[in-house]
Tab-separated table of C-alpha atoms and ligand atoms in Angstrom:
chain	number	residue	atom	x	y	z
A	165	UNK	CA	-26.771	-74.416	11.340
A	166	UNK	CA	-24.947	-71.564	9.633
A	167	UNK	CA	-25.814	-70.687	6.022
A	168	UNK	CA	-23.238	-69.002	3.835
A	169	UNK	CA	-24.768	-66.380	1.604
A	170	UNK	CA	-23.682	-63.725	-0.832
A	171	UNK	CA	-25.001	-61.312	-3.439
A	172	UNK	CA	-25.427	-62.522	-7.012
A	173	UNK	CA	-22.471	-60.834	-8.660
A	174	UNK	CA	-18.655	-60.568	-8.740
A	175	UNK	CA	-17.376	-63.818	-7.159
A	176	UNK	CA	-20.585	-65.481	-6.052
A	177	UNK	CA	-19.879	-68.767	-7.866
A	178	UNK	CA	-16.442	-69.024	-6.246
A	179	UNK	CA	-17.781	-68.189	-2.758
A	180	UNK	CA	-20.743	-70.538	-2.846
A	181	UNK	CA	-18.831	-73.407	-4.468
A	182	UNK	CA	-16.308	-73.114	-1.628
A	183	UNK	CA	-19.096	-73.054	0.978
A	184	UNK	CA	-20.556	-76.213	-0.510
A	185	UNK	CA	-17.160	-77.890	-0.458
A	186	UNK	CA	-17.031	-77.256	3.289
A	187	UNK	CA	-20.520	-78.629	3.823
A	188	UNK	CA	-22.408	-75.384	4.479
A	189	UNK	CA	-25.922	-74.554	3.368
A	190	UNK	CA	-25.751	-71.907	0.637
A	191	UNK	CA	-28.011	-69.020	-0.276
A	192	UNK	CA	-27.809	-66.468	-3.039
A	193	UNK	CA	-29.478	-63.047	-2.949
A	194	UNK	CA	-30.021	-62.145	-6.511
A	195	UNK	CA	-31.688	-59.649	-8.828
A	196	UNK	CA	-34.614	-61.138	-10.759
A	197	UNK	CA	-32.955	-60.487	-14.107
A	198	UNK	CA	-29.910	-62.603	-13.225
A	199	UNK	CA	-31.476	-65.986	-13.691
A	200	UNK	CA	-28.207	-67.393	-15.051
A	201	UNK	CA	-27.220	-68.465	-11.526
A	202	UNK	CA	-29.864	-71.191	-11.834
A	203	UNK	CA	-27.733	-72.731	-14.572
A	204	UNK	CA	-25.096	-73.558	-11.961
A	205	UNK	CA	-25.480	-75.697	-8.901
A	206	UNK	CA	-23.785	-73.676	-6.187
A	207	UNK	CA	-26.794	-72.045	-4.551
A	208	UNK	CA	-29.176	-74.399	-2.739
A	209	UNK	CA	-31.587	-71.538	-2.515
A	210	UNK	CA	-31.977	-68.237	-4.331
A	211	UNK	CA	-33.911	-65.300	-2.926
A	212	UNK	CA	-34.835	-62.982	-5.773
A	213	UNK	CA	-35.138	-59.243	-5.213
A	214	UNK	CA	-35.968	-56.411	-7.620
A	215	UNK	CA	-32.813	-54.623	-6.667
A	216	UNK	CA	-29.870	-55.711	-4.506
A	217	UNK	CA	-30.189	-52.625	-2.348
A	218	UNK	CA	-33.349	-54.302	-0.964
A	219	UNK	CA	-31.120	-56.133	1.496
A	220	UNK	CA	-31.188	-52.903	3.466
A	221	UNK	CA	-34.786	-53.735	4.375
A	222	UNK	CA	-35.308	-54.663	8.025
A	223	UNK	CA	-37.581	-57.643	7.233
A	224	UNK	CA	-35.012	-59.214	4.939
A	225	UNK	CA	-32.212	-58.617	7.437
A	226	UNK	CA	-34.320	-60.262	10.152
A	227	UNK	CA	-34.972	-63.241	7.918
A	228	UNK	CA	-31.241	-63.651	7.222
A	229	UNK	CA	-30.379	-63.384	10.923
A	230	UNK	CA	-33.050	-66.005	11.725
A	231	UNK	CA	-31.428	-68.356	9.238
A	232	UNK	CA	-27.990	-67.842	10.864
A	233	UNK	CA	-26.622	-66.365	7.675
A	234	UNK	CA	-23.035	-65.217	7.358
A	235	UNK	CA	-22.649	-62.963	4.331
A	236	UNK	CA	-19.440	-63.035	2.345
A	237	UNK	CA	-18.649	-59.560	1.037
A	238	UNK	CA	-17.237	-58.926	-2.420
A	239	UNK	CA	-16.666	-55.961	-4.700
A	240	UNK	CA	-20.352	-55.287	-5.286
A	241	UNK	CA	-21.258	-54.742	-1.628
A	242	UNK	CA	-19.958	-51.237	-1.390
A	243	UNK	CA	-21.992	-50.255	-4.466
A	244	UNK	CA	-25.283	-51.588	-3.064
A	245	UNK	CA	-24.872	-50.771	0.616
A	246	UNK	CA	-23.308	-47.425	1.416
A	247	UNK	CA	-20.541	-47.499	3.964
A	248	UNK	CA	-22.341	-45.616	6.742
A	249	UNK	CA	-25.261	-47.986	6.444
A	250	UNK	CA	-23.025	-51.039	6.374
A	251	UNK	CA	-21.103	-49.938	9.482
A	252	UNK	CA	-23.998	-48.661	11.583
A	253	UNK	CA	-27.293	-50.174	10.499
A	254	UNK	CA	-26.596	-53.498	8.866
A	255	UNK	CA	-26.995	-56.269	11.447
A	256	UNK	CA	-26.375	-59.418	9.409
A	257	UNK	CA	-22.908	-60.816	10.289
A	258	UNK	CA	-20.414	-60.139	7.526
A	259	UNK	CA	-17.284	-62.259	7.165
A	260	UNK	CA	-14.109	-60.178	7.483
A	261	UNK	CA	-13.732	-56.639	8.701
A	262	UNK	CA	-16.311	-54.314	7.133
A	263	UNK	CA	-14.764	-51.348	8.950
A	264	UNK	CA	-11.812	-51.451	6.568
A	265	UNK	CA	-13.912	-50.959	3.432
A	266	UNK	CA	-13.806	-47.238	4.157
A	267	UNK	CA	-10.047	-47.295	3.951
A	268	UNK	CA	-9.958	-49.048	0.616
A	269	UNK	CA	-12.541	-46.867	-1.070
A	270	UNK	CA	-11.031	-43.503	-0.214
A	271	UNK	CA	-7.705	-42.826	-1.945
A	272	UNK	CA	-6.385	-40.664	0.881
A	273	UNK	CA	-7.098	-43.224	3.646
A	274	UNK	CA	-5.740	-45.962	1.445
A	275	UNK	CA	-2.511	-44.023	0.978
A	276	UNK	CA	-2.220	-43.456	4.723
A	277	UNK	CA	-2.616	-47.185	5.264
A	278	UNK	CA	0.280	-47.855	2.848
A	279	UNK	CA	2.420	-45.155	4.444
A	280	UNK	CA	1.898	-46.771	7.855
A	281	UNK	CA	2.910	-50.078	6.351
A	282	UNK	CA	6.098	-48.551	4.954
A	283	UNK	CA	5.804	-50.215	1.545
A	284	UNK	CA	6.801	-48.833	-1.837
A	285	UNK	CA	3.896	-46.928	-3.431
A	286	UNK	CA	3.759	-44.509	-6.394
A	287	UNK	CA	4.865	-40.947	-5.578
A	288	UNK	CA	2.087	-38.385	-5.732
A	289	UNK	CA	2.324	-34.909	-7.212
A	290	UNK	CA	0.727	-31.481	-7.071
A	291	UNK	CA	-0.062	-30.293	-10.620
A	292	UNK	CA	2.714	-27.685	-10.707
A	293	UNK	CA	5.320	-30.261	-9.658
A	294	UNK	CA	4.702	-32.738	-12.487
A	295	UNK	CA	8.176	-33.440	-13.889
A	296	UNK	CA	7.783	-36.961	-15.233
A	297	UNK	CA	5.104	-39.221	-16.637
A	298	UNK	CA	2.122	-39.382	-14.290
A	299	UNK	CA	-1.288	-41.060	-14.275
A	300	UNK	CA	-4.208	-38.893	-13.176
A	301	UNK	CA	-6.961	-40.738	-11.358
A	302	UNK	CA	-10.365	-39.357	-10.547
A	303	UNK	CA	-11.656	-40.144	-7.082
A	304	UNK	CA	-14.128	-43.008	-7.086
A	305	UNK	CA	-13.524	-43.613	-10.809
A	306	UNK	CA	-15.054	-46.959	-11.691
A	307	UNK	CA	-12.832	-49.297	-13.646
A	308	UNK	CA	-10.286	-46.637	-14.483
A	309	UNK	CA	-12.654	-44.609	-16.698
A	310	UNK	CA	-11.393	-41.153	-17.484
A	311	UNK	CA	-7.830	-41.762	-16.239
A	312	UNK	CA	-5.212	-40.013	-18.309
A	313	UNK	CA	-1.455	-39.712	-18.423
A	314	UNK	CA	0.654	-36.589	-18.944
A	315	UNK	CA	4.192	-35.362	-18.475
A	316	UNK	CA	3.961	-31.645	-17.565
A	317	UNK	CA	1.731	-29.123	-15.740
A	318	UNK	CA	0.688	-27.668	-19.124
A	319	UNK	CA	-0.397	-31.019	-20.488
A	320	UNK	CA	-2.221	-31.716	-17.217
A	321	UNK	CA	-4.304	-28.525	-17.443
A	322	UNK	CA	-5.031	-29.218	-21.096
A	323	UNK	CA	-6.431	-32.671	-20.351
A	324	UNK	CA	-8.007	-32.224	-16.890
A	325	UNK	CA	-11.750	-31.993	-16.564
A	326	UNK	CA	-13.864	-31.355	-13.462
A	327	UNK	CA	-13.512	-33.373	-10.310
A	328	UNK	CA	-11.033	-34.299	-7.587
A	329	UNK	CA	-7.997	-36.239	-8.700
A	330	UNK	CA	-4.911	-37.943	-7.411
A	331	UNK	CA	-1.796	-37.525	-9.527
A	332	UNK	CA	0.470	-40.555	-9.322
A	333	UNK	CA	3.891	-41.315	-10.690
A	334	UNK	CA	3.487	-43.575	-13.714
A	335	UNK	CA	5.239	-46.772	-12.651
A	336	UNK	CA	6.800	-48.582	-15.566
A	337	UNK	CA	6.299	-52.323	-15.274
A	338	UNK	CA	3.697	-55.071	-15.375
A	339	UNK	CA	0.619	-55.370	-13.189
A	340	UNK	CA	0.273	-58.237	-10.725
A	341	UNK	CA	-2.610	-58.666	-8.294
A	342	UNK	CA	-1.595	-60.637	-5.239
A	343	UNK	CA	-4.396	-62.423	-3.389
A	344	UNK	CA	-3.801	-63.036	0.283
A	345	UNK	CA	-5.690	-64.560	3.184
A	346	UNK	CA	-5.027	-63.551	6.762
A	347	UNK	CA	-6.326	-65.867	9.461
A	348	UNK	CA	-6.920	-64.301	12.872
A	349	UNK	CA	-7.253	-67.869	14.208
A	350	UNK	CA	-3.771	-69.011	13.237
A	351	UNK	CA	-2.310	-65.465	12.894
A	352	UNK	CA	-0.892	-66.607	9.574
A	353	UNK	CA	-0.741	-64.826	6.246
A	354	UNK	CA	-1.241	-67.037	3.190
A	355	UNK	CA	-0.723	-66.225	-0.471
A	356	UNK	CA	-3.684	-67.819	-2.210
A	357	UNK	CA	-3.136	-66.792	-5.843
A	358	UNK	CA	-2.122	-64.100	-8.304
A	359	UNK	CA	-3.942	-62.668	-11.332
A	360	UNK	CA	-3.643	-60.088	-14.003
A	361	UNK	CA	-6.666	-58.255	-15.311
A	362	UNK	CA	-7.997	-58.234	-18.815
A	363	UNK	CA	-8.815	-54.587	-19.415
A	364	UNK	CA	-10.648	-53.048	-22.295
A	365	UNK	CA	-9.504	-50.997	-24.091
A	366	UNK	CA	-5.949	-51.223	-22.709
A	367	UNK	CA	-5.610	-54.847	-23.826
A	368	UNK	CA	-7.449	-54.291	-27.111
A	369	UNK	CA	-6.393	-56.317	-30.102
A	370	UNK	CA	-5.646	-53.104	-31.973
A	371	UNK	CA	-4.301	-50.303	-29.821
A	372	UNK	CA	-4.646	-46.932	-31.477
A	373	UNK	CA	-1.550	-44.839	-30.915
A	374	UNK	CA	-2.278	-41.445	-29.388
A	375	UNK	CA	-5.566	-42.430	-27.716
A	376	UNK	CA	-5.888	-42.755	-23.928
A	377	UNK	CA	-6.717	-46.347	-23.034
A	378	UNK	CA	-9.533	-47.161	-20.606
A	379	UNK	CA	-9.105	-49.780	-17.890
A	380	UNK	CA	-12.505	-51.434	-17.683
A	381	UNK	CA	-11.962	-54.890	-16.218
A	382	UNK	CA	-13.828	-57.599	-18.125
A	383	UNK	CA	-11.847	-60.696	-17.197
A	384	UNK	CA	-8.786	-62.080	-15.403
A	385	UNK	CA	-5.742	-64.145	-16.257
A	386	UNK	CA	-3.963	-66.532	-13.858
A	387	UNK	CA	-0.341	-65.756	-13.003
A	388	UNK	CA	2.546	-67.105	-11.025
A	389	UNK	CA	5.309	-64.838	-9.865
A	390	UNK	CA	9.012	-65.510	-10.341
A	391	UNK	CA	9.598	-67.628	-7.260
A	392	UNK	CA	12.454	-65.562	-5.826
A	393	UNK	CA	10.054	-62.592	-5.567
A	394	UNK	CA	7.858	-64.434	-3.064
A	395	UNK	CA	9.917	-63.008	-0.214
A	396	UNK	CA	8.908	-59.469	-1.250
A	397	UNK	CA	5.322	-60.625	-1.778
A	398	UNK	CA	5.040	-61.934	1.797
A	399	UNK	CA	6.937	-58.967	3.189
A	400	UNK	CA	4.522	-56.379	1.777
A	401	UNK	CA	1.552	-58.540	2.786
A	402	UNK	CA	2.796	-58.837	6.386
A	403	UNK	CA	3.355	-55.087	6.584
A	404	UNK	CA	-0.126	-54.268	5.260
A	405	UNK	CA	-1.725	-56.666	7.773
A	406	UNK	CA	0.229	-55.126	10.635
A	407	UNK	CA	-0.727	-51.596	9.583
A	408	UNK	CA	-4.417	-52.627	9.283
A	409	UNK	CA	-4.376	-53.435	12.997
A	410	UNK	CA	-3.657	-49.773	13.708
A	411	UNK	CA	-6.696	-48.697	11.627
A	412	UNK	CA	-9.192	-50.960	13.372
A	413	UNK	CA	-8.669	-53.287	16.349
A	414	UNK	CA	-9.534	-56.376	14.322
A	415	UNK	CA	-7.350	-55.440	11.361
A	416	UNK	CA	-7.608	-57.433	8.136
A	417	UNK	CA	-9.572	-60.672	8.399
A	418	UNK	CA	-9.699	-63.170	5.529
A	419	UNK	CA	-9.068	-62.445	1.867
A	420	UNK	CA	-7.563	-59.236	0.534
A	421	UNK	CA	-5.654	-58.172	-2.543
A	422	UNK	CA	-2.700	-55.920	-3.210
A	423	UNK	CA	-2.746	-54.422	-6.667
A	424	UNK	CA	0.783	-53.809	-7.825
A	425	UNK	CA	3.136	-52.972	-10.614
A	426	UNK	CA	6.346	-54.982	-10.735
A	427	UNK	CA	9.275	-53.071	-12.206
A	428	UNK	CA	12.415	-54.502	-13.821
A	429	UNK	CA	14.500	-53.844	-10.683
A	430	UNK	CA	12.435	-55.972	-9.769
A	431	UNK	CA	10.458	-54.041	-7.198
A	432	UNK	CA	6.797	-54.423	-6.242
A	433	UNK	CA	4.988	-51.105	-6.169
A	434	UNK	CA	1.551	-51.222	-4.551
A	435	UNK	CA	-1.076	-48.844	-5.970
A	436	UNK	CA	-4.310	-50.175	-4.477
A	437	UNK	CA	-5.816	-52.568	-1.925
A	438	UNK	CA	-9.094	-54.486	-1.845
A	439	UNK	CA	-9.957	-55.489	1.698
A	440	UNK	CA	-12.087	-58.507	0.694
A	441	UNK	CA	-12.171	-61.240	-1.920
A	442	UNK	CA	-11.339	-60.071	-5.459
A	443	UNK	CA	-12.718	-61.432	-8.722
A	444	UNK	CA	-9.224	-62.460	-9.810
A	445	UNK	CA	-9.482	-65.391	-7.372
A	446	UNK	CA	-12.295	-66.812	-9.547
A	447	UNK	CA	-9.677	-68.198	-11.925
A	448	UNK	CA	-8.452	-70.468	-9.127
A	449	UNK	CA	-11.486	-72.600	-8.411
A	450	UNK	CA	-10.782	-75.283	-7.262
A	451	UNK	CA	-7.166	-74.411	-6.402
A	452	UNK	CA	-4.029	-72.497	-7.255
A	453	UNK	CA	-0.365	-73.529	-7.334
A	454	UNK	CA	0.041	-71.713	-4.006
A	455	UNK	CA	-2.907	-73.179	-2.129
A	456	UNK	CA	-1.950	-76.614	-3.404
A	457	UNK	CA	1.530	-76.223	-1.930
A	458	UNK	CA	-0.059	-75.578	1.447
A	459	UNK	CA	-3.178	-77.728	1.552
A	460	UNK	CA	-2.585	-80.586	-0.952
A	461	UNK	CA	-6.337	-80.609	-1.591
A	462	UNK	CA	-8.629	-78.301	-3.550
A	463	UNK	CA	-8.572	-74.918	-1.805
A	464	UNK	CA	-10.009	-71.885	-3.578
A	465	UNK	CA	-10.448	-68.468	-2.013
A	466	UNK	CA	-14.153	-69.213	-1.537
A	467	UNK	CA	-13.375	-72.492	0.151
A	468	UNK	CA	-10.679	-70.910	2.301
A	469	UNK	CA	-13.260	-68.438	3.602
A	470	UNK	CA	-15.684	-71.278	4.420
A	471	UNK	CA	-12.870	-73.247	6.071
A	472	UNK	CA	-12.095	-70.267	8.311
A	473	UNK	CA	-15.746	-70.004	9.329
A	474	UNK	CA	-15.822	-73.737	10.007
A	475	UNK	CA	-12.693	-73.563	12.165
A	476	UNK	CA	-13.943	-70.487	14.019
A	477	UNK	CA	-17.259	-72.230	14.782
A	478	UNK	CA	-15.389	-75.288	16.019
A	479	UNK	CA	-13.195	-73.195	18.299
A	480	UNK	CA	-16.045	-70.997	19.529
A	481	UNK	CA	-14.374	-67.950	17.963
A	482	UNK	CA	-16.854	-66.909	15.295
A	483	UNK	CA	-16.872	-63.322	16.613
A	484	UNK	CA	-13.205	-63.028	15.651
A	485	UNK	CA	-13.919	-63.532	11.973
A	486	UNK	CA	-17.126	-61.569	11.416
A	487	UNK	CA	-18.134	-57.916	11.887
B	641	AMP	P1	-6.932	-48.672	-10.799
B	641	AMP	O1	-8.290	-48.178	-11.222
B	641	AMP	O2	-6.272	-47.787	-9.803
B	641	AMP	O3	-6.976	-50.106	-10.423
B	641	AMP	O4	-6.002	-48.559	-12.089
B	641	AMP	C1	-6.384	-49.081	-13.348
B	641	AMP	C2	-5.168	-49.486	-14.175
B	641	AMP	O5	-4.304	-48.356	-14.382
B	641	AMP	C3	-4.309	-50.537	-13.537
B	641	AMP	O6	-4.745	-51.819	-13.784
B	641	AMP	C4	-2.953	-50.280	-14.162
B	641	AMP	O7	-2.853	-50.912	-15.430
B	641	AMP	C5	-2.930	-48.790	-14.383
B	641	AMP	N1	-2.261	-48.039	-13.296
B	641	AMP	C6	-2.795	-47.634	-12.126
B	641	AMP	N2	-1.911	-46.933	-11.374
B	641	AMP	C7	-0.782	-46.881	-12.092
B	641	AMP	C8	0.505	-46.287	-11.867
B	641	AMP	N3	0.785	-45.595	-10.759
B	641	AMP	N4	1.430	-46.450	-12.834
B	641	AMP	C9	1.156	-47.132	-13.972
B	641	AMP	N5	-0.014	-47.686	-14.254
B	641	AMP	C10	-0.979	-47.575	-13.325
């Protein structure tokens, strides 16, 4: 019997609650210091490790394979398991398509993905060409630390410190994070929910004029989009799924998120993708207005993942939904 497992971080409660809803055995791999998971009831079993990177160890991998574990990846996986290792040496089945993580974590590949999809994205600039407000992003910057905005080449050189950057058009609008689920079994794209992030210091109670905000995500708000915009929401989602199939034969599988700014046109401008479950879906346990309109029963992102695994097992197609 399959056990659904994940790492103790990010969206583990959501994932394991959903697995329980679908009747799976659940397992959490967790650092010793994070005993707070014991205060909840989603993990039937917890394996404690000193450090999450211990799941690289052969013995632990073998143990997980023996237990027929399917691991559900979330935002912390890439930090604990480097991409080369994950693609080439990690043998535990992972739900979704791990070969796309590379394309979400590198800004250039991510941009190519969007260009293939033909969706609206922020323009990018060389320093000398800056002629409007831009946001300067360091590669691999965690949580938007060190980002800055400027309006001219002079201001850019004044503010820039070491490191590779991408200079993006500053898109004026509000952020919306669209959570999707693509099922290779039904070939259907679903909108599961939408969130907005709570970022410190950008959303600080007192914003100090003249200081650059930071964008460290510490929470999420639930959102619904103006209903007439749903056509655009599905259109960009469909295009991104289609383009993903040109990057890897399996394309996107399961949950993913498009991080966007919605302008007053209104137009949805996509600035980032997460090719797995995002923490913004945590707000929607046990369901969202969108999953309710499709399932008429509790259906969170975590449960939707477990449902897909259940259906795949039933149809003898588990290989289609794991990598
Ligand atoms: P990121 O680290 O790329 O997710 O960006 C962090 C935050 O910066 C986002 O949540 C937005 O508030 C803001 N942001 C990112 N890209 C842009 C852009 N092109 N225009 C305006 N704001 C942006």
